[in-house]
Amino acid sequence: MKPLHALLPLLLLFSGWVHGECLTRGTGDMGIVIERAAGSLKVVDTSAHTELFQVPDLGDLSHASAVYSRDARYVYIFGRDGGLTKVDILCGKIVNRIVQGGNSIGGAISQDGSLIAVSNYEPGGVKIFSSDDLSLVADIPATPIAKGKQSKTVGLVDAPDQRFVVSLYDSGESWIIDMKDPKAPAIERFKNIGRLPYDALITPEGRYYIAGLFGQDGLSLIDLWHPEKGAQLILANYGRGEKKLPVYKMPHLEGWAMAGNLAFLPAVGQHSVLVVNSGSWQEIKQIPVHGQPVFVMARPDGRQIWVNFAFPHNDTIQVIDSESLEIVKTLKPGKGALHMEFSPRGEEVWISVRDKDEVQVYDTRTLTLTDHLAVDKPSGIFFTARAHKTGL
């Protein structure tokens, strides 16, 4: 293992020429790491395993998420405090920052990269902004609920044909928001999709939108090629089941892994990963694992499935062979192994380890630790390869 404590001038020398205060280099091997407690992020070089910049003053970054512009120069940060911040990763500076709501829970960028959508717990609804200057393009209120409030919106993703898809927690709906005409958003509403949808994903090709249900077992699926079929309940036994086991953290649906014709799902409250046929959406196997899974992620080639766990087992990562469906490695990165991010072609995976204040880098062929970076209470890791993927 080699130490990584190089000084900034040396990093810049190896990472690209400096023009003014900005780098002039490609961004394809760059990324960011969220420093949750400090409200800052680090811009990193994923080839050199080095820090390029630290960007402070980003507000409350608990449960923060990020999307990239299509040229992968700008990253948009969604903070829990309603903050939406545009950061230039070549300059390491904030370009613009607004506080667009009281409590937000993620966002998405449109297919053509021109629009940024944010889903809000408070006041509810979805706001859509220009990705250029963060000016408001559309303010879409959610379904009213008791006492004049609006439903919380969750599970917001981008979809093909310049659409966004979002679910409404309190009213049990999913909406397809068509933004081909930004001045006149067209909304297709799906009611009674299930009780209390809490998160959602879109499959990598952009066809299926799947929402997790906190209020009942099962998942809600919409086929975006055939929305006229409506929302369907799939995997009716997926959830907490008849025995309401304690759930230390609801699994993130974005953390589902798709490998070939199989989907790998974190079981809610169980110490197992579910293997599902993604054609029939029927469960074919349960794989016992170390704890309650949070993220279940496929290496980009689909050959391995990496799993992390909720407290008190969050010091462990397990690797599953997607062919044999057997665990092939158990790693101990340390307490607070919260997030994983693969390099675009999958030769490495970066893991944020909160309680060690570091990001660890593993070789996915040898399954060994090869490097680490010092990061203050790291959480989400987002590489620029996401700029060209639906739903990320």
Coordinates of C-alpha atoms in Angstrom, one line a residue:
M1 CA 0.0 0.0 0.0
K2 CA 1.3 3.4 -0.8
P3 CA 0.6 6.6 1.2
L4 CA -1.3 9.4 -0.3
H5 CA -0.3 12.7 1.3
A6 CA 1.0 14.6 -1.7
L7 CA 0.8 18.4 -1.7
L8 CA -1.5 20.2 -4.0
P9 CA 1.2 21.6 -6.4
L10 CA 2.6 18.2 -6.9
L11 CA -0.9 16.8 -7.6
L12 CA -1.6 19.5 -10.2
L13 CA 1.7 18.7 -11.9
F14 CA 0.6 15.1 -12.4
S15 CA -3.1 15.8 -13.0
G16 CA -3.1 18.4 -15.6
W17 CA -1.9 21.9 -16.5
V18 CA -3.2 24.8 -14.5
H19 CA -4.8 27.7 -16.5
G20 CA -5.5 30.5 -14.1
E21 CA -6.9 28.8 -11.1
C22 CA -8.5 25.9 -13.0
L23 CA -7.2 22.6 -14.4
T24 CA -7.2 22.1 -18.2
R25 CA -7.6 18.3 -18.5
G26 CA -10.2 15.7 -19.2
T27 CA -12.7 14.9 -16.5
G28 CA -13.3 11.2 -17.4
D29 CA -11.2 10.0 -14.5
M30 CA -12.4 12.4 -12.0
G31 CA -15.1 12.3 -9.3
I32 CA -16.2 13.7 -5.9
V33 CA -16.5 12.4 -2.4
I34 CA -19.0 13.9 0.0
E35 CA -17.7 15.0 3.4
R36 CA -21.0 14.8 5.2
A37 CA -20.2 16.2 8.6
A38 CA -18.1 19.1 7.2
G39 CA -20.6 20.1 4.5
S40 CA -17.9 19.9 1.9
L41 CA -16.7 17.7 -1.0
K42 CA -13.4 16.6 -2.3
V43 CA -12.7 16.4 -6.0
V44 CA -10.5 13.4 -6.8
D45 CA -8.4 12.0 -9.6
T46 CA -9.4 8.4 -9.9
S47 CA -6.3 7.4 -11.9
A48 CA -3.7 8.9 -9.6
H49 CA -5.8 8.3 -6.4
T50 CA -5.3 11.9 -5.4
E51 CA -7.3 14.8 -4.1
L52 CA -7.5 17.8 -6.4
F53 CA -9.7 20.3 -4.6
Q54 CA -11.8 20.6 -1.5
V55 CA -15.0 22.6 -1.9
P56 CA -16.6 23.9 1.3
D57 CA -19.9 25.7 2.1
L58 CA -22.3 23.1 0.7
G59 CA -24.8 23.1 3.6
D60 CA -26.3 20.0 5.1
L61 CA -25.0 17.0 3.2
S62 CA -26.7 14.3 5.2
H63 CA -28.2 12.0 2.6
A64 CA -26.6 14.1 -0.2
S65 CA -26.7 13.0 -3.8
A66 CA -25.2 14.3 -7.0
V67 CA -25.5 14.3 -10.8
Y68 CA -23.2 15.4 -13.5
S69 CA -23.6 17.7 -16.5
R70 CA -23.3 15.8 -19.8
D71 CA -19.8 17.3 -20.4
A72 CA -18.9 16.0 -16.9
R73 CA -17.4 19.3 -15.9
Y74 CA -20.1 20.3 -13.5
V75 CA -21.6 18.4 -10.6
Y76 CA -24.9 19.3 -9.0
I77 CA -25.2 18.6 -5.3
F78 CA -28.6 18.0 -3.7
G79 CA -28.4 18.7 0.0
R80 CA -30.9 17.7 2.7
D81 CA -31.5 21.4 3.6
G82 CA -33.0 22.1 0.2
G83 CA -29.7 23.3 -1.2
L84 CA -28.9 22.8 -4.9
T85 CA -25.3 23.6 -5.7
K86 CA -23.5 23.7 -9.0
V87 CA -19.8 23.0 -8.7
D88 CA -17.1 23.3 -11.4
I89 CA -14.8 20.3 -10.7
L90 CA -12.0 21.7 -12.9
C91 CA -11.8 24.8 -10.9
G92 CA -12.9 23.4 -7.5
K93 CA -15.4 26.2 -7.0
I94 CA -19.1 26.8 -6.5
V95 CA -20.6 28.3 -9.7
N96 CA -24.1 28.8 -8.2
R97 CA -26.0 27.8 -5.1
I98 CA -29.7 28.2 -4.2
V99 CA -31.9 26.9 -1.4
Q100 CA -35.0 25.8 -3.3
G101 CA -36.9 24.0 -0.5
G102 CA -36.9 23.2 3.2
N103 CA -36.0 19.5 3.1
S104 CA -35.1 17.7 -0.1
I105 CA -34.3 14.1 -0.9
G106 CA -32.3 14.0 -4.1
G107 CA -32.7 14.9 -7.8
A108 CA -32.0 14.0 -11.4
I109 CA -30.7 15.6 -14.6
S110 CA -32.7 15.4 -17.8
Q111 CA -31.8 13.3 -20.8
D112 CA -30.4 16.3 -22.7
G113 CA -28.7 17.7 -19.7
S114 CA -30.6 21.0 -19.8
L115 CA -32.8 20.5 -16.7
I116 CA -32.2 19.7 -13.0
A117 CA -35.2 18.3 -11.0
V118 CA -35.3 18.2 -7.2
S119 CA -37.8 16.2 -5.1
N120 CA -38.8 17.7 -1.8
Y121 CA -40.1 16.5 1.5
E122 CA -40.8 20.1 2.5
P123 CA -42.9 21.7 1.0
G124 CA -43.4 18.6 -1.2
G125 CA -43.6 18.5 -4.9
V126 CA -40.9 18.7 -7.6
K127 CA -39.0 21.8 -8.8
I128 CA -37.2 21.9 -12.1
F129 CA -34.3 24.2 -12.8
S130 CA -32.2 25.2 -15.7
S131 CA -28.9 23.4 -15.5
D132 CA -27.2 26.5 -16.8
D133 CA -28.0 29.1 -14.2
L134 CA -30.3 27.2 -11.8
S135 CA -33.2 29.5 -12.7
L136 CA -36.7 28.0 -12.0
V137 CA -38.3 26.4 -15.0
A138 CA -41.2 24.6 -13.4
D139 CA -42.7 24.2 -9.9
I140 CA -44.9 21.1 -9.7
P141 CA -46.9 20.8 -6.5
A142 CA -47.6 17.3 -5.1
T143 CA -51.0 16.0 -4.2
P144 CA -52.4 17.9 -1.2
I145 CA -52.8 15.9 2.1
A146 CA -54.1 16.8 5.5
K147 CA -53.7 20.3 7.0
G148 CA -52.8 21.9 3.8
K149 CA -49.6 20.1 3.3
Q150 CA -48.4 18.3 0.2
S151 CA -47.2 14.8 -0.2
K152 CA -43.5 14.2 0.1
T153 CA -41.9 13.2 -3.2
V154 CA -39.3 10.5 -3.4
G155 CA -37.5 8.2 -5.8
L156 CA -37.0 10.9 -8.5
V157 CA -35.2 9.6 -11.6
D158 CA -34.6 10.7 -15.1
A159 CA -36.0 8.6 -17.9
P160 CA -35.7 8.5 -21.7
D161 CA -37.6 11.0 -23.9
Q162 CA -36.9 14.0 -21.6
R163 CA -39.0 12.6 -18.8
F164 CA -38.7 12.4 -15.0
V165 CA -40.5 9.8 -12.8
V166 CA -41.2 10.4 -9.2
S167 CA -43.3 8.8 -6.4
L168 CA -45.5 10.4 -3.8
Y169 CA -44.9 9.0 -0.3
D170 CA -48.1 10.1 1.4
S171 CA -50.6 9.6 -1.4
G172 CA -49.3 6.4 -2.8
E173 CA -48.7 7.6 -6.4
S174 CA -46.1 7.6 -9.1
W175 CA -46.0 10.4 -11.7
I176 CA -44.3 10.6 -15.1
I177 CA -43.4 14.2 -15.8
D178 CA -42.8 14.9 -19.5
M179 CA -40.6 18.0 -20.0
K180 CA -40.3 18.0 -23.8
D181 CA -42.0 21.4 -23.6
P182 CA -40.5 22.9 -20.4
K183 CA -43.1 25.7 -20.3
A184 CA -45.9 23.1 -20.1
P185 CA -45.0 20.0 -18.2
A186 CA -47.3 17.0 -19.0
I187 CA -48.0 14.8 -16.0
E188 CA -49.2 11.2 -16.2
R189 CA -50.5 10.1 -12.7
F190 CA -50.6 6.5 -11.4
K191 CA -52.7 6.3 -8.3
N192 CA -52.9 3.5 -5.7
I193 CA -49.5 2.0 -6.6
G194 CA -49.1 0.8 -3.0
R195 CA -48.8 2.2 0.5
L196 CA -46.0 4.7 1.3
P197 CA -43.5 4.4 -1.6
Y198 CA -40.2 5.4 0.0
D199 CA -37.6 5.1 -2.8
A200 CA -37.3 4.0 -6.4
L201 CA -35.0 3.0 -9.2
I202 CA -35.0 2.9 -13.0
T203 CA -33.4 0.0 -14.7
P204 CA -30.2 0.8 -16.6
E205 CA -31.8 0.8 -20.1
G206 CA -34.5 3.1 -18.8
R207 CA -37.5 0.8 -19.3
Y208 CA -38.8 -0.1 -15.8
Y209 CA -39.5 2.2 -12.8
I210 CA -39.7 0.3 -9.6
A211 CA -40.7 1.8 -6.3
G212 CA -40.2 0.3 -2.8
L213 CA -43.2 0.3 -0.5
F214 CA -42.7 1.1 3.2
G215 CA -46.4 0.5 4.1
Q216 CA -46.8 -3.0 2.7
D217 CA -44.8 -5.9 1.2
G218 CA -44.1 -5.9 -2.5
L219 CA -42.8 -3.4 -5.0
S220 CA -44.6 -1.2 -7.6
L221 CA -43.4 -1.5 -11.2
I222 CA -44.2 0.7 -14.2
D223 CA -43.2 -0.3 -17.7
L224 CA -42.2 3.0 -19.3
W225 CA -42.5 1.5 -22.7
H226 CA -46.1 0.7 -21.9
P227 CA -47.4 3.0 -19.3
E228 CA -50.9 2.3 -20.4
K229 CA -50.6 -1.0 -18.5
G230 CA -50.5 1.0 -15.2
A231 CA -48.5 0.1 -12.1
Q232 CA -48.2 -3.6 -11.2
L233 CA -47.3 -5.1 -7.8
I234 CA -44.3 -7.4 -8.1
L235 CA -42.5 -9.6 -5.6
A236 CA -45.5 -9.6 -3.3
N237 CA -43.4 -11.1 -0.5
Y238 CA -40.7 -8.5 -0.7
G239 CA -40.6 -6.5 2.5
R240 CA -40.8 -7.1 6.2
G241 CA -43.2 -10.0 5.9
E242 CA -45.5 -11.3 8.6
K243 CA -42.8 -11.2 11.2
K244 CA -42.1 -7.5 11.5
L245 CA -38.3 -7.7 12.1
P246 CA -36.4 -4.6 13.2
V247 CA -35.1 -2.8 10.2
Y248 CA -31.9 -0.8 11.1
K249 CA -31.9 1.0 7.7
M250 CA -34.3 0.6 4.8
P251 CA -32.2 -0.5 1.8
H252 CA -31.6 1.9 -1.1
L253 CA -33.3 0.8 -4.2
E254 CA -30.6 2.5 -6.3
G255 CA -28.4 -0.1 -4.7
W256 CA -30.0 -2.9 -6.7
A257 CA -27.6 -4.8 -8.9
M258 CA -28.5 -6.0 -12.4
A259 CA -26.3 -8.7 -13.8
G260 CA -27.4 -10.4 -17.0
N261 CA -31.0 -11.6 -16.5
L262 CA -30.7 -11.5 -12.8
A263 CA -31.5 -8.8 -10.3
F264 CA -29.9 -8.8 -6.8
L265 CA -31.9 -7.1 -4.1
P266 CA -31.3 -6.3 -0.5
A267 CA -33.9 -8.1 1.6
V268 CA -35.7 -5.8 4.0
G269 CA -34.7 -6.5 7.6
Q270 CA -33.3 -9.9 6.7
H271 CA -29.7 -11.1 6.5
S272 CA -30.0 -12.1 2.9
V273 CA -29.7 -11.0 -0.7
L274 CA -32.5 -11.9 -3.0
V275 CA -31.9 -13.2 -6.5
V276 CA -34.7 -12.4 -8.9
N277 CA -35.3 -13.2 -12.6
S278 CA -35.5 -9.8 -14.2
G279 CA -37.7 -11.1 -16.9
S280 CA -40.5 -12.6 -14.8
W281 CA -39.7 -10.7 -11.6
Q282 CA -39.9 -14.0 -9.7
E283 CA -37.5 -14.8 -6.8
I284 CA -35.2 -17.7 -7.5
K285 CA -32.9 -17.8 -4.5
Q286 CA -31.9 -16.1 -1.2
I287 CA -28.2 -15.8 -0.4
P288 CA -27.5 -15.6 3.4
V289 CA -25.1 -12.7 4.1
H290 CA -23.4 -11.1 7.1
G291 CA -26.1 -8.6 8.1
Q292 CA -29.0 -6.4 6.7
P293 CA -27.9 -5.3 3.2
V294 CA -28.0 -1.6 2.3
F295 CA -26.4 -1.4 -1.1
V296 CA -26.1 -4.4 -3.4
M297 CA -24.0 -3.3 -6.4
A298 CA -22.8 -5.1 -9.5
R299 CA -19.3 -4.6 -10.9
P300 CA -19.8 -3.0 -14.3
D301 CA -19.3 -6.3 -16.1
G302 CA -21.8 -8.0 -13.8
R303 CA -19.3 -10.6 -12.7
Q304 CA -19.3 -9.7 -9.0
I305 CA -21.9 -8.4 -6.6
W306 CA -20.6 -6.2 -3.7
V307 CA -22.8 -5.8 -0.6
N308 CA -22.5 -3.5 2.4
F309 CA -24.6 -3.6 5.6
A310 CA -26.6 -1.6 8.1
F311 CA -25.5 -1.0 11.7
P312 CA -24.2 -2.9 13.7
H313 CA -22.6 -4.9 10.8
N314 CA -21.4 -1.9 8.8
D315 CA -17.8 -2.7 9.2
T316 CA -18.1 -5.5 6.6
I317 CA -18.3 -5.9 2.8
Q318 CA -19.1 -9.2 1.1
V319 CA -18.5 -10.1 -2.5
I320 CA -20.8 -12.6 -4.3
D321 CA -19.9 -14.4 -7.5
S322 CA -22.9 -13.7 -9.8
E323 CA -22.5 -17.0 -11.6
S324 CA -22.1 -19.5 -8.7
L325 CA -24.2 -17.2 -6.3
E326 CA -21.7 -17.9 -3.6
I327 CA -19.9 -15.5 -1.3
V328 CA -16.2 -15.4 -2.5
K329 CA -14.8 -12.8 -0.1
T330 CA -15.6 -11.1 3.2
L331 CA -13.7 -7.8 3.7
K332 CA -13.4 -5.7 6.9
P333 CA -12.8 -2.1 5.8
G334 CA -13.9 -0.7 9.2
K335 CA -16.9 0.8 10.9
G336 CA -19.1 2.9 8.8
A337 CA -18.4 1.4 5.4
L338 CA -21.2 3.4 3.9
H339 CA -20.9 3.7 0.1
M340 CA -19.2 2.0 -2.8
E341 CA -18.4 3.3 -6.3
F342 CA -16.8 1.3 -9.1
S343 CA -14.4 2.7 -11.6
P344 CA -16.1 2.9 -15.1
R345 CA -14.7 -0.4 -16.3
G346 CA -14.7 -2.0 -12.9
E347 CA -11.1 -2.7 -12.1
E348 CA -11.4 -0.9 -8.8
V349 CA -14.0 -0.1 -6.2
W350 CA -13.8 2.9 -3.9
I351 CA -15.4 2.5 -0.4
S352 CA -16.1 5.3 2.0
V353 CA -15.2 4.3 5.6
R354 CA -16.7 7.0 7.8
D355 CA -15.2 6.1 11.2
K356 CA -11.7 5.8 9.8
D357 CA -12.0 9.1 7.9
E358 CA -10.8 7.6 4.7
V359 CA -11.8 6.2 1.3
Q360 CA -10.3 2.8 0.6
V361 CA -9.5 1.5 -2.9
Y362 CA -9.8 -2.2 -3.7
D363 CA -8.6 -4.2 -6.7
T364 CA -11.7 -6.1 -7.8
R365 CA -9.7 -8.9 -9.4
T366 CA -7.5 -9.7 -6.4
L367 CA -10.1 -8.4 -3.9
T368 CA -7.3 -6.7 -2.0
L369 CA -6.9 -3.2 -0.6
T370 CA -4.5 -1.2 -2.7
D371 CA -4.7 2.4 -1.6
H372 CA -6.5 4.9 0.6
L373 CA -7.3 8.6 0.7
A374 CA -7.8 10.7 3.8
V375 CA -11.3 12.2 3.7
D376 CA -13.3 13.7 6.6
K377 CA -16.3 11.5 7.4
P378 CA -16.8 10.4 3.8
S379 CA -20.2 9.3 2.6
G380 CA -21.3 9.3 -1.1
I381 CA -18.8 8.7 -3.8
F382 CA -19.8 9.9 -7.4
F383 CA -17.5 9.4 -10.4
T384 CA -18.0 11.3 -13.6
A385 CA -18.9 8.2 -15.6
R386 CA -22.4 8.7 -14.1
A387 CA -22.8 11.6 -16.6
H388 CA -23.7 9.2 -19.4
K389 CA -25.9 6.7 -17.5
T390 CA -29.7 6.8 -17.2
G391 CA -30.9 7.1 -13.6
L392 CA -27.6 8.2 -12.2

